[in-house]
Coordinates of C-alpha atoms and ligand atoms in Angstrom, one line a residue:
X1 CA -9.5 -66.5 -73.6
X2 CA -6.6 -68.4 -72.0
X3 CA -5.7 -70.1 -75.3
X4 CA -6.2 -66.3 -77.0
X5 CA -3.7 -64.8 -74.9
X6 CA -1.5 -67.5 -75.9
X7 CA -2.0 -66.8 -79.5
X8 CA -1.1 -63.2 -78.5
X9 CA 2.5 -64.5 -76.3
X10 CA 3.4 -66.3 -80.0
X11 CA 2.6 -62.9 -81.8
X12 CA 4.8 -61.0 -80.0
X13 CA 7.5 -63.6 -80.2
X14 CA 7.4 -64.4 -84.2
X15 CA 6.9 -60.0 -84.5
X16 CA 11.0 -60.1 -82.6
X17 CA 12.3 -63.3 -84.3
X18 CA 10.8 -62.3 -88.0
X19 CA 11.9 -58.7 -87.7
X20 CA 8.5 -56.8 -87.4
X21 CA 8.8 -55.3 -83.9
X22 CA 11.8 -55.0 -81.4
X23 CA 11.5 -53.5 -77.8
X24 CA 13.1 -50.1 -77.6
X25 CA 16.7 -49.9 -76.3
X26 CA 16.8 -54.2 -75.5
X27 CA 20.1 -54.1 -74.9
X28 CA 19.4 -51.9 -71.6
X29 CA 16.5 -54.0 -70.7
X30 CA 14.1 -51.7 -72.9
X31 CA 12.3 -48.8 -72.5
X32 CA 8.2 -48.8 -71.2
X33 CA 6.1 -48.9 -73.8
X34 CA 8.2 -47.9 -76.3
X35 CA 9.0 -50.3 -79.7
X36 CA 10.8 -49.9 -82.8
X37 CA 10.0 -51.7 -85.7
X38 CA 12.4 -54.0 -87.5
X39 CA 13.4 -54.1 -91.5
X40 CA 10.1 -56.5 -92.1
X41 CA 7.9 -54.6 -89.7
X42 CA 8.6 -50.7 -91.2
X43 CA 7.6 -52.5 -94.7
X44 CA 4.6 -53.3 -93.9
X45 CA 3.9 -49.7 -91.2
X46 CA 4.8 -48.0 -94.6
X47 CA 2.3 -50.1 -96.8
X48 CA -0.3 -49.6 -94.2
X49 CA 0.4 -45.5 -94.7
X50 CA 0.3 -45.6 -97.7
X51 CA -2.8 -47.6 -98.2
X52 CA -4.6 -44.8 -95.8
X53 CA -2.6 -41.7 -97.4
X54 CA -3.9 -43.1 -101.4
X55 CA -7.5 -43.7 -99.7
X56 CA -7.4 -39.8 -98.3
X57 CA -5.8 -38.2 -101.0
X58 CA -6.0 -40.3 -104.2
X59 CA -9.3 -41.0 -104.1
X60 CA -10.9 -37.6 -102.4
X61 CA -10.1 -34.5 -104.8
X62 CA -10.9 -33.0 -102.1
X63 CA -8.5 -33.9 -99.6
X64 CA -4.9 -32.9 -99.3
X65 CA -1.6 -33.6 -97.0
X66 CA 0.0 -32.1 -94.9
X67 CA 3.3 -32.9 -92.6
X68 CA 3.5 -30.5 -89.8
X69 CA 6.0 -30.4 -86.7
X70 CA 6.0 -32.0 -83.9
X71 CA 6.8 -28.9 -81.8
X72 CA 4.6 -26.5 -81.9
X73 CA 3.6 -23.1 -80.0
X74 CA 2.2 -24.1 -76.2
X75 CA -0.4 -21.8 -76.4
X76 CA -2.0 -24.4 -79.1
X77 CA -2.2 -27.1 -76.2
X78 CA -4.0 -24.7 -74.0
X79 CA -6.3 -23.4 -76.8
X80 CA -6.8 -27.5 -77.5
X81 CA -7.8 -28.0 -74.1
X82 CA -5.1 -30.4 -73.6
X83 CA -3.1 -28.3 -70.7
X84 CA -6.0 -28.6 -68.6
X85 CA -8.3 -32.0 -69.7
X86 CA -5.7 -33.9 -71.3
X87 CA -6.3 -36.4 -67.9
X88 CA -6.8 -39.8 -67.7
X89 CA -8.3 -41.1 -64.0
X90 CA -5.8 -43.5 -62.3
X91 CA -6.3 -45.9 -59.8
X92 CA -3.5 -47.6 -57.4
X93 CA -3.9 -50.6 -55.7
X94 CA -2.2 -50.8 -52.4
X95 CA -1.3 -53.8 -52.3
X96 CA 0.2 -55.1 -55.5
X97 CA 1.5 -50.8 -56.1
X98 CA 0.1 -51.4 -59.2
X99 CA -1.6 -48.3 -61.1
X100 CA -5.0 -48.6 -63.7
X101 CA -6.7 -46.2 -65.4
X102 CA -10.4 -46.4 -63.5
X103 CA -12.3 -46.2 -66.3
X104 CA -10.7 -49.2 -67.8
X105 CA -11.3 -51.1 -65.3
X106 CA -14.9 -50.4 -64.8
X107 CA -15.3 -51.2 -69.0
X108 CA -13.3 -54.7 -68.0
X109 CA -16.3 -54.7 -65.3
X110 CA -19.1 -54.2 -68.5
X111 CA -17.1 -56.6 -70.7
X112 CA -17.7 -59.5 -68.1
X113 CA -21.5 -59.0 -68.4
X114 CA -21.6 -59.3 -72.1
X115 CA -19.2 -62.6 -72.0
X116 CA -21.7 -64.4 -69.7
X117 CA -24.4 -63.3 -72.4
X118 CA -22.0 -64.4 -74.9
X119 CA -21.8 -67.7 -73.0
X120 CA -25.5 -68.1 -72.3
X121 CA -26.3 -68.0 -75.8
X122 CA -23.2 -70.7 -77.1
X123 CA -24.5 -73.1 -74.9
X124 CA -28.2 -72.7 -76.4
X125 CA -27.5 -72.6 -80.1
X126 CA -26.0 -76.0 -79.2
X127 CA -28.2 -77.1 -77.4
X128 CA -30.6 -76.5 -79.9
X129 CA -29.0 -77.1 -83.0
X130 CA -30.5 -75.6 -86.2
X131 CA -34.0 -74.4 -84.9
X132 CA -32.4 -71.8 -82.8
X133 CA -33.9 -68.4 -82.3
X134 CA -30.7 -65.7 -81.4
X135 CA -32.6 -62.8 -81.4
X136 CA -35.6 -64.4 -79.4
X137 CA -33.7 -66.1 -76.7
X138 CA -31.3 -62.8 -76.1
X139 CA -35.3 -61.3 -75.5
X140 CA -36.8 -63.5 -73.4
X141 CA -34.2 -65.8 -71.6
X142 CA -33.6 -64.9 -67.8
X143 CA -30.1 -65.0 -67.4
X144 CA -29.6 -63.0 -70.6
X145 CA -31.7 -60.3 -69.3
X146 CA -30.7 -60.4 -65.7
X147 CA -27.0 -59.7 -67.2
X148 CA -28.6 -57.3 -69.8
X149 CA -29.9 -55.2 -67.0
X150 CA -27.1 -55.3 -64.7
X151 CA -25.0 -54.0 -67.5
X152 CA -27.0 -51.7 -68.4
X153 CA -27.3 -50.0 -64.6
X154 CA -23.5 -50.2 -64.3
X155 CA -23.3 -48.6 -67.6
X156 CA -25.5 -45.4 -66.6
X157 CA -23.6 -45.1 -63.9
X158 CA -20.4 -44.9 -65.2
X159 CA -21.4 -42.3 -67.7
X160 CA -22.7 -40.3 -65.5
X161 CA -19.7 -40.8 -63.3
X162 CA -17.4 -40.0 -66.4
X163 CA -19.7 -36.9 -67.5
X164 CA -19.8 -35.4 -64.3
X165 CA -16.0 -35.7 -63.6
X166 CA -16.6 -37.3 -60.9
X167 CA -13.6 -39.4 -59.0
X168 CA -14.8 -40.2 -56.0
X169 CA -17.8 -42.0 -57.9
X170 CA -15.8 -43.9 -60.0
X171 CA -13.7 -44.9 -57.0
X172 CA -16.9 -46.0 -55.3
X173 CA -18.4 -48.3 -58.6
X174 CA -15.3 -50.6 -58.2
X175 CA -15.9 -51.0 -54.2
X176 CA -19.6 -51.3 -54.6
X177 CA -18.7 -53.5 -58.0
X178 CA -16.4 -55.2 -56.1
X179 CA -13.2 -55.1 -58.8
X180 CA -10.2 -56.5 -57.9
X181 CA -6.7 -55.8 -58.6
X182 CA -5.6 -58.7 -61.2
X183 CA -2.0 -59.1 -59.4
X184 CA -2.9 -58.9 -55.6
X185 CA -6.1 -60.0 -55.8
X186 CA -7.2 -57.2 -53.5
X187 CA -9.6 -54.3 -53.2
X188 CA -7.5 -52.1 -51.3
X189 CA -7.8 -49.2 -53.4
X190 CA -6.5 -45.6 -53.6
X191 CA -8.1 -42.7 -54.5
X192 CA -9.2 -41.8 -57.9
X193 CA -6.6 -39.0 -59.2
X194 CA -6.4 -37.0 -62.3
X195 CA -2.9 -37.4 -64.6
X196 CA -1.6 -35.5 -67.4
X197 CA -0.6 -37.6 -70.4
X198 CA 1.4 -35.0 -72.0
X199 CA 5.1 -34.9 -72.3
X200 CA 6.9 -31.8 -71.6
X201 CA 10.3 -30.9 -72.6
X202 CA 12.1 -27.2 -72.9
X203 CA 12.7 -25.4 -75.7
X204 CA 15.9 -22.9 -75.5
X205 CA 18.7 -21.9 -73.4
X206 CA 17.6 -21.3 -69.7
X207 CA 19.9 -18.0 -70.2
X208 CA 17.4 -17.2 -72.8
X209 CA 14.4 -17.7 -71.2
X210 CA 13.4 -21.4 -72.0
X211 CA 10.1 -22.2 -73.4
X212 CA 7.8 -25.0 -71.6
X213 CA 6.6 -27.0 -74.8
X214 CA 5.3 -30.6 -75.6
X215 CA 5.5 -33.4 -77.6
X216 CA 2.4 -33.3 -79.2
X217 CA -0.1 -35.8 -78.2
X218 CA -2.4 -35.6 -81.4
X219 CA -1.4 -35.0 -85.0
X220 CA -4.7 -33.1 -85.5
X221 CA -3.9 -29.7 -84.5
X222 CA -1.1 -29.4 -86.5
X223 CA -3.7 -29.6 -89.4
X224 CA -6.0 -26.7 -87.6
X225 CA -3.4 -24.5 -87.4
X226 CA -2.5 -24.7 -91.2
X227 CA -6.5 -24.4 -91.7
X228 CA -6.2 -21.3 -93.6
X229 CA -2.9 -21.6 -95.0
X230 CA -4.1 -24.9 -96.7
X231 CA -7.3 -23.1 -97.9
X232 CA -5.8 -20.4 -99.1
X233 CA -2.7 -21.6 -101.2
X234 CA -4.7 -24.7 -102.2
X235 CA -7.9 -22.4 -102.8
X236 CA -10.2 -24.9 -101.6
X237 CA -13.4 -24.7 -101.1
X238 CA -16.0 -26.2 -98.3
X239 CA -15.9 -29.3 -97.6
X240 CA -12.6 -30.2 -97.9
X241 CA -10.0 -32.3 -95.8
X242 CA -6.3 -32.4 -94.8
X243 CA -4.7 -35.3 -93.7
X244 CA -1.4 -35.5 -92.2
X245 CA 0.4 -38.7 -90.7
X246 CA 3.4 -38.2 -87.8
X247 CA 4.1 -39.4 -84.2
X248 CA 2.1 -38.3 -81.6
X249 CA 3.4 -38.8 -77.8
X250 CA 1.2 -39.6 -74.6
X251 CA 2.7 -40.3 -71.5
X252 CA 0.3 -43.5 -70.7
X253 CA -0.3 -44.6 -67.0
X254 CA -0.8 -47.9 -68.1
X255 CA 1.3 -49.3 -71.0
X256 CA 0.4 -53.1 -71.5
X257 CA -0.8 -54.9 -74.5
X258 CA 2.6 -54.5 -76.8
X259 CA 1.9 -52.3 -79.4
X260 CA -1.6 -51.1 -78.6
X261 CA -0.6 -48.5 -76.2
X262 CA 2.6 -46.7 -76.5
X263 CA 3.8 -43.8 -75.5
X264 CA 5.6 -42.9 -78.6
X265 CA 3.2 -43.7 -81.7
X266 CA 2.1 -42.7 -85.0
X267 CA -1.2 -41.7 -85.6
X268 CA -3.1 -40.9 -89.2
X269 CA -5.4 -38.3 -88.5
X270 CA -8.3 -36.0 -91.6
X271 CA -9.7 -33.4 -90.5
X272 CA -12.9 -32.4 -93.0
X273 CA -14.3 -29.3 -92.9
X274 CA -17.9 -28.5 -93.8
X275 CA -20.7 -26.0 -93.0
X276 CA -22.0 -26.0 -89.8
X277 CA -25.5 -27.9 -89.7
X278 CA -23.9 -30.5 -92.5
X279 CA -21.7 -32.0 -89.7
X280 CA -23.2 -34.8 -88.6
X281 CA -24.5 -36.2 -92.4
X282 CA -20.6 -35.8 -92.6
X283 CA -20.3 -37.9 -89.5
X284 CA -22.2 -40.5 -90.9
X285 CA -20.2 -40.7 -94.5
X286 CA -17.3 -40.5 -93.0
X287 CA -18.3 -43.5 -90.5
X288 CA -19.3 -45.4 -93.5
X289 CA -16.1 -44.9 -95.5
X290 CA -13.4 -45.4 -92.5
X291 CA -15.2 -49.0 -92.2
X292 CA -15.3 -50.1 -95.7
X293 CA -11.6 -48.9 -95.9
X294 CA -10.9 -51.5 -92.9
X295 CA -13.4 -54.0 -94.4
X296 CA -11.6 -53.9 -97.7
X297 CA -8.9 -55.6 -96.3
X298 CA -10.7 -58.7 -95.5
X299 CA -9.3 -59.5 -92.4
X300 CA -12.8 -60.8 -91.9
X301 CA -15.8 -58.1 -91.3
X302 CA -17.2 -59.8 -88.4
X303 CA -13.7 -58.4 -86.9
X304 CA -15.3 -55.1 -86.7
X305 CA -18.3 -53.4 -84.6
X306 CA -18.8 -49.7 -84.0
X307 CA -18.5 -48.2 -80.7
X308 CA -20.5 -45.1 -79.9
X309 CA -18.5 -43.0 -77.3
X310 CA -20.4 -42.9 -73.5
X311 CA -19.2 -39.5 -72.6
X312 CA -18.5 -37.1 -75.0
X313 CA -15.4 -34.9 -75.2
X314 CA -15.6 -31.5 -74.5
X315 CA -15.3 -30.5 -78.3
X316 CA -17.7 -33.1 -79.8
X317 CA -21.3 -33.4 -80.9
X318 CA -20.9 -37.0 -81.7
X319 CA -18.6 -39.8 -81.9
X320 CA -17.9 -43.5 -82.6
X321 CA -15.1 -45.9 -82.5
X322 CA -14.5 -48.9 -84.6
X323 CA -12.8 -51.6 -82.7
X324 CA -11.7 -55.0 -84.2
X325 CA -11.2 -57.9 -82.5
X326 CA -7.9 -58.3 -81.0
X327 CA -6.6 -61.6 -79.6
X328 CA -7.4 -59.6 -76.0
X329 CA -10.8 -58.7 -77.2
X330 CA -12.4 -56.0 -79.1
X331 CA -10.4 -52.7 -78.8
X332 CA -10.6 -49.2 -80.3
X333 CA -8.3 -48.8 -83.7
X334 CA -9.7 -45.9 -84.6
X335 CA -12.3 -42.5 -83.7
X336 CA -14.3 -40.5 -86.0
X337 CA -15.3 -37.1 -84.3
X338 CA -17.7 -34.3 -85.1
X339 CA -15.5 -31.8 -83.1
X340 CA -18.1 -28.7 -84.0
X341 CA -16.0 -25.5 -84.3
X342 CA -14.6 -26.1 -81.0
X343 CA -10.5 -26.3 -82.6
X344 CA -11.2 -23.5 -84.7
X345 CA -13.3 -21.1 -82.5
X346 CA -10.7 -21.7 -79.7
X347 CA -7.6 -21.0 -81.7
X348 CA -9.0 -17.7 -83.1
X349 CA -9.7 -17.3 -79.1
X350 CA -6.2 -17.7 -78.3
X351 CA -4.4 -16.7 -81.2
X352 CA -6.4 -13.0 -81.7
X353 CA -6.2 -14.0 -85.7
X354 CA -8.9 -14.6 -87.7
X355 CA -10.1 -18.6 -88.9
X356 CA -13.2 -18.3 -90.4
X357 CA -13.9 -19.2 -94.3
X358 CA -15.7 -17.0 -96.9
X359 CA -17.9 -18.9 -98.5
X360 CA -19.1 -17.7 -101.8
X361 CA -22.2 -19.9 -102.3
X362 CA -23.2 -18.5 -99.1
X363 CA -21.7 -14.9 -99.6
X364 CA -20.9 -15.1 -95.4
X365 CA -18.2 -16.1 -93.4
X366 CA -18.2 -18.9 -90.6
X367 CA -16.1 -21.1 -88.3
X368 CA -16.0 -24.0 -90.2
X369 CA -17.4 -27.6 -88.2
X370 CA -15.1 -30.2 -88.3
X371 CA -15.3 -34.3 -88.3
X372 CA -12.4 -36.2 -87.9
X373 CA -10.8 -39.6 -88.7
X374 CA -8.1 -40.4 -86.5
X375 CA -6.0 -44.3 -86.5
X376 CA -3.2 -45.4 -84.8
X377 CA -0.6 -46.9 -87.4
X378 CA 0.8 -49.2 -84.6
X379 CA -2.7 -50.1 -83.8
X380 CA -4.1 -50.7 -87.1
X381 CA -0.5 -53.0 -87.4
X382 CA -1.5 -55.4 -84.6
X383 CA -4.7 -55.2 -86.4
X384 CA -3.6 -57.0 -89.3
X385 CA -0.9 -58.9 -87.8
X386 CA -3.5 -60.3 -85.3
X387 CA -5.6 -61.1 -88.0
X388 CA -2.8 -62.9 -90.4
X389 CA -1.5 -64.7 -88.1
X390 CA -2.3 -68.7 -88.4
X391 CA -0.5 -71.8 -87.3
X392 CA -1.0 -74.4 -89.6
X393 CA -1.0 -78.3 -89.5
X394 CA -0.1 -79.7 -92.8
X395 CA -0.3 -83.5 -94.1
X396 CA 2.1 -85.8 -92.9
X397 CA 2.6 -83.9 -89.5
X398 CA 4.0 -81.0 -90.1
X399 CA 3.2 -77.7 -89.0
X400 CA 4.0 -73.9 -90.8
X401 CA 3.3 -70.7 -89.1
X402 CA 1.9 -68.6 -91.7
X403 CA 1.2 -64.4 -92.0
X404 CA -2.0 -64.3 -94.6
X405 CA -1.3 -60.5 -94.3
X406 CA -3.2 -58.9 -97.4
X407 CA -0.8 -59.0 -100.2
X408 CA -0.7 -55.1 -100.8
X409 CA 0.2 -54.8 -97.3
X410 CA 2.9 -57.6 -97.5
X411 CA 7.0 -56.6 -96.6
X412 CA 8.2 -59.0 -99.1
X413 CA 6.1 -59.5 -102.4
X414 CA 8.3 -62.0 -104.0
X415 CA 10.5 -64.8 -102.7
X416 CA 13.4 -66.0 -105.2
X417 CA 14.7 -69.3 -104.8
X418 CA 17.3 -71.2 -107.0
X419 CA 16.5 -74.4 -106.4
X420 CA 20.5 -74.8 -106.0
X421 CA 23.1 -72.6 -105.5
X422 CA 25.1 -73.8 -108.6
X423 CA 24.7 -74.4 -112.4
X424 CA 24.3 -71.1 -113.1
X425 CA 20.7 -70.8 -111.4
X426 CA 21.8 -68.1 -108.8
X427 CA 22.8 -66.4 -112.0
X428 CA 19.5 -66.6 -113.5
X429 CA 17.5 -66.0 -110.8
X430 CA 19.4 -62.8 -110.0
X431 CA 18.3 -61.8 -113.2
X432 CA 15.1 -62.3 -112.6
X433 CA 15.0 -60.5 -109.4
X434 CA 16.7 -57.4 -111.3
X435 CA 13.8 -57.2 -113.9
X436 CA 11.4 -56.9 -110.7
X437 CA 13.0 -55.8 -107.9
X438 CA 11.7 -52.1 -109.9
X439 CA 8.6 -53.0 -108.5
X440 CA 7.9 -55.2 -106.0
X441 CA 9.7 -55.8 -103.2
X442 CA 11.6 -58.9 -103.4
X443 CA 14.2 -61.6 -101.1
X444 CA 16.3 -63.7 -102.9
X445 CA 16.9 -66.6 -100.6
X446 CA 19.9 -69.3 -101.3
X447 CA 20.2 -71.1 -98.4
X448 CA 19.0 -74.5 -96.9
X449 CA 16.0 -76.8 -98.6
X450 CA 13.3 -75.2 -100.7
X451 CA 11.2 -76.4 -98.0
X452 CA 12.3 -74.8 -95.3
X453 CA 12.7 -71.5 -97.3
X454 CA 9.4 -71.5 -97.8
X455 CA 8.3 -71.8 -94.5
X456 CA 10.7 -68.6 -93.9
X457 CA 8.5 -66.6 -96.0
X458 CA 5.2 -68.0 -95.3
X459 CA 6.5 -66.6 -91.6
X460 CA 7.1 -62.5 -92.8
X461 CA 3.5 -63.7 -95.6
X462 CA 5.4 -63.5 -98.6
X463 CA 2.1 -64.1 -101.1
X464 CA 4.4 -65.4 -103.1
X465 CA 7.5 -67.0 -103.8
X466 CA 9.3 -68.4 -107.3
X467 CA 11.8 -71.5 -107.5
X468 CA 14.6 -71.0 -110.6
X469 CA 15.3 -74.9 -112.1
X470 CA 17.3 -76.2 -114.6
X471 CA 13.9 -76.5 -116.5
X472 CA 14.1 -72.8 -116.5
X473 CA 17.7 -72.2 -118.2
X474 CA 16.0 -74.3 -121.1
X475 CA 12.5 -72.6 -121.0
X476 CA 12.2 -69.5 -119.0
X477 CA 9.9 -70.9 -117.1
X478 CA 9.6 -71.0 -113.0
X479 CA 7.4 -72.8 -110.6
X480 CA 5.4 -70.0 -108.6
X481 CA 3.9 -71.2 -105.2
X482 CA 0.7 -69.3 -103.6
X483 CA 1.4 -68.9 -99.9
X484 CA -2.0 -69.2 -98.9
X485 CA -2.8 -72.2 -100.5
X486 CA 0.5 -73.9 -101.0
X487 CA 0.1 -74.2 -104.5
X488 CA 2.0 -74.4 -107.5
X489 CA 2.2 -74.1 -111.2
X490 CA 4.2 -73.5 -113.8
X491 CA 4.8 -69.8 -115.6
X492 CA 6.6 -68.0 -117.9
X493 CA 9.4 -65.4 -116.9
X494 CA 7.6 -62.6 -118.9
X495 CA 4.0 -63.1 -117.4
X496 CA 5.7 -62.7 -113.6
X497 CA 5.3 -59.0 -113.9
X498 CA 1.4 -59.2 -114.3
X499 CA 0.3 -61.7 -112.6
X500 CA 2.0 -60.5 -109.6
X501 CA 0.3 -56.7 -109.6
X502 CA -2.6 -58.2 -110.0
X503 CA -2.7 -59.6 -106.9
X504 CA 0.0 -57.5 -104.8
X505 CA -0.3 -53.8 -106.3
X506 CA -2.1 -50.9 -103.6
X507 CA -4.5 -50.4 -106.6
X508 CA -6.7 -52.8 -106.5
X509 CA -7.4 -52.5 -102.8
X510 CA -7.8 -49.0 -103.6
X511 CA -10.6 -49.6 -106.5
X512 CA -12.7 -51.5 -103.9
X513 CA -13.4 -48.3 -101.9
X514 CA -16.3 -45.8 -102.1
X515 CA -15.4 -42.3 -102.2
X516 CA -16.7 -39.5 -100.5
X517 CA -16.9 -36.4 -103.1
Ligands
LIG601 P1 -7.7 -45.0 -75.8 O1 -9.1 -44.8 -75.2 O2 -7.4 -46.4 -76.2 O3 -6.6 -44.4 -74.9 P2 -8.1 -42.6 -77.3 O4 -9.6 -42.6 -77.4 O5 -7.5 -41.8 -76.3 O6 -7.6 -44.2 -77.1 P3 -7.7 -41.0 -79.6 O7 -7.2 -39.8 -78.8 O8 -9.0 -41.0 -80.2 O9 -7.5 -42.4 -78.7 O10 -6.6 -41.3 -80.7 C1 -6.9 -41.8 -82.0 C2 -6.2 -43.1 -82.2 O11 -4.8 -43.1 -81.9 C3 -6.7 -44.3 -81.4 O12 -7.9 -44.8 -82.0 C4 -5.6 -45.3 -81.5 O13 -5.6 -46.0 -82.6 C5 -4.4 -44.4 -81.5 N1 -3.8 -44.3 -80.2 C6 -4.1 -43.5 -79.1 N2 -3.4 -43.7 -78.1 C7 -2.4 -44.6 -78.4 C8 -1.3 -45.2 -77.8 N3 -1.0 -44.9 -76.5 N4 -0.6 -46.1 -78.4 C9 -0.9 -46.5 -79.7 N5 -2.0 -45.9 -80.4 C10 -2.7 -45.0 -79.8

């Protein structure tokens, strides 16, 4: 773990020096939790939208966007449920006056049992080489099961704890657990207390009567909301989905962990809406296809487990996360939600106007049920970042950090290199660049050896990069390099343009997908 978190400490470092992510306001010693995202980090944020966004609505005719505002009407976040539940439990210890979400740290609590499992059965399978049994030693051996069933009591617990609403219970698991604060040390806990993640602001002149609003905390009811007026002026029909990306705001009692929890983020969020009974085969399509759509990737699929939810929001009949292993362990990137007709029902509560669907198969109206996919872009960007980033040794000594991202998902596609800066090979390779530059996003680079150019894009994962020669003002030929496997050949000017898509364009990460019609 210790070498993890240094992995992570170099992330965040090479995300500053390369351009991906910046704190927020550095110059005034930032901002909490807040990050903006440089010119190599909003390429690839945008690639990662647009990957989603072509998944949603490219490949489902039956989904469509939408882009809604971020201030909206505060009656919606009473009708949500946010106004009153919107609460995460916080914890303060006395001694160190730092503050935790509970519930975090009891998981923390669950996490340690299934690391000493973890542990228990490394040490076997070496100890016993190829004729080890996993799944019968995790059955039978004591110490397994002994952590098994510790786990397993804290767990119930806590859910019942969680179900029930009930601080003072969750206060009493970490004394009777026996959790310490990881600054001071100590158990000299506060009281469990209930805190409001949503940010409010006012809307108006105070002369005029100002309006109390929020920044809106989830992108998802701006799609409920425009339920009808999709349906209607896109005349679809049941199922169908809307998908909207935008920034969502959550006033976080903990913000650690760099980009994984911010208070100002960006969400992708589809809603689908189906007939009420169908939910939950939805639920299980829908599960299917969010995964593939991360596995496609190929960040590696062992990255990736499914985490059904302990306690069940007040809206939902079932629900799942998918984590993927971050260098501080496996952490939600996205929920999928069967959130019944709770949205819908409720806002035809509040708003006194009618949200219900005619459908003509049926010849009845209903409330339409609702499942949703919902992924944080900044989260789904560590994600890949985490995932792509390697440190290399390479023969002879040297070393090369290097960003494998997936080549759709890359800032720069192309890297163009004269291999000096005179006898007319800036010239040519300019040209080059303005026959592609149409397409594919490319840096012409200049300066310093070819070698240590290189190594600049291997660092933002350039896939790959061309050098201009003399050879080439005879020929029109260039040597291409691969970044991932350092390797070169030689190619003609006119085939650049293919070969590149091939490997680079959003299409053919697209075709891999299943699609849900
Ligand atoms: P968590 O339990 O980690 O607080 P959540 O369950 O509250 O997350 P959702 O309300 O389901 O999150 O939001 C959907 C997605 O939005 C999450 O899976 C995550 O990717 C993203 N997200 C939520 N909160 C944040 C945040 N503070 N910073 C960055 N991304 C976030």
């Amino acid at each position: 773990m210790a070498q993890q978190e240094e992995v992570f400490k170099k992330l965040v470092s090479h995300c500053k020096e390369y351009g991906f992510v910046f704190p927020s306001s550095e110059i005034y010693d930032g901002l909490g939790a807040v990050y903006d995202y440089g010119q190599n980090g909003v390429e690839l944020k945008n690639n990662i939208k647009r990957y989603w966004w072509d998944s949603m609505t490219l490949l489902n005719d039956n989904v469509v966007g939408i882009d809604s505002a971020i201030f909206m009407h505060p009656t919606i976040w009473k009708a949500s449920g946010h106004v009153d539940a919107f609460n995460d439990p916080l914890i303060d210890n006395k001694d160190s006056k730092k503050r935790y979400r509970a519930d975090v740290l009891i998981e923390e609590q669950l996490a340690k049992y299934d690391d000493k499992i973890d542990k228990e059965v490394e040490k076997a399978a070496k100890k016993f080489g190829d004729a080890f049994d996993e799944q019968k030693f995790r059955e039978t051996n004591p110490r397994v099961l002994e952590n098994a069933a510790k786990k397993a009591e804290l767990h119930t617990r806590f859910a019942k704890a969680l179900n029930d609403n009930n601080l003072d219970e969750l206060r009493q698991i970490i004394v009777d657990y026996e959790i310490v604060c990881p600054v001071s040390g100590t158990r000299n806990w506060t009281e469990v207390r209930q805190f409001n993640l949503m940010f409010a602001t006012e809307m108006g002149s105070t002369a005029d009567g100002a309006l109390k609003i929020y920044l809106r905390p989830e992108t998802a009811q701006g799609i409920f909301v425009n339920f009808l007026n999709v349906q209607k002026s896109g005349r679809m029909k049941i199922p169908f989905g809307i998908a909207q990306i935008g920034k969502a705001f959550r006033n976080e009692i903990v913000a650690r962990q760099f980009i994984f929890r911010m208070r100002e983020f960006e969400q992708m969020e589809m809603q689908f809406f189906v007939r009420p009974g169908e939910e939950l085969e939805w639920f299980e399509k829908w599960k299917q296809t969010r995964i593939q759509w991360h596995k496609a990737l190929g960040l590696g699929d062992k990255k990736y487990r499914f985490h059904d939810h302990d306690k069940l929001a007040h809206y939902a009949n079932a629900a799942t996360d998918i984590e993927f292993e971050m260098p501080f362990g496996f952490k939600e990137v996205e929920g999928i939600h069967s959130r019944t007709d709770f949205d819908l029902g409720s806002h035809e509560k509040y708003s006194g106007k009618k949200m219900q669907y005619f459908d003509p198969e049926l010849n009845k109206s209903y409330t339409p049920y609702v499942i949703e996919t919902s992924i944080g872009v900044d989260r789904m960007f560590l994600s890949v970042l985490a995932a792509s980033y390697h440190e290399e040794e390479l023969e002879g000594g040297d070393t090369r950090v290097v960003l494998q991202l997936p080549p759709a998902l890359a800032p720069v596609k192309l890297g163009i290199l004269p291999l000096v800066k005179k006898d007319g090979l800036p010239e040519k390779a300019l040209e080059v660049m303005n026959e592609l530059k149409f397409e594919f996003q490319c840096q012409y680079d200049e300066k310093d050896s070819i070698g240590k150019r290189y190594r600049r894009q291997d660092a933002i994962g350039t896939p790959f990069c061309i050098t201009i020669d003399h050879d080439t003002l005879e020929d029109d030929r260039v040597t291409i390099r691969h970044r991932d496997t350092m390797q070169q050949e030689r190619v003609p000017i006119v085939d650049l343009e293919a070969m590149i898509r091939k490997k680079v364009n959003m299409k053919s990460l697209l075709k891999e997908l299943k699609i849900n019609n």
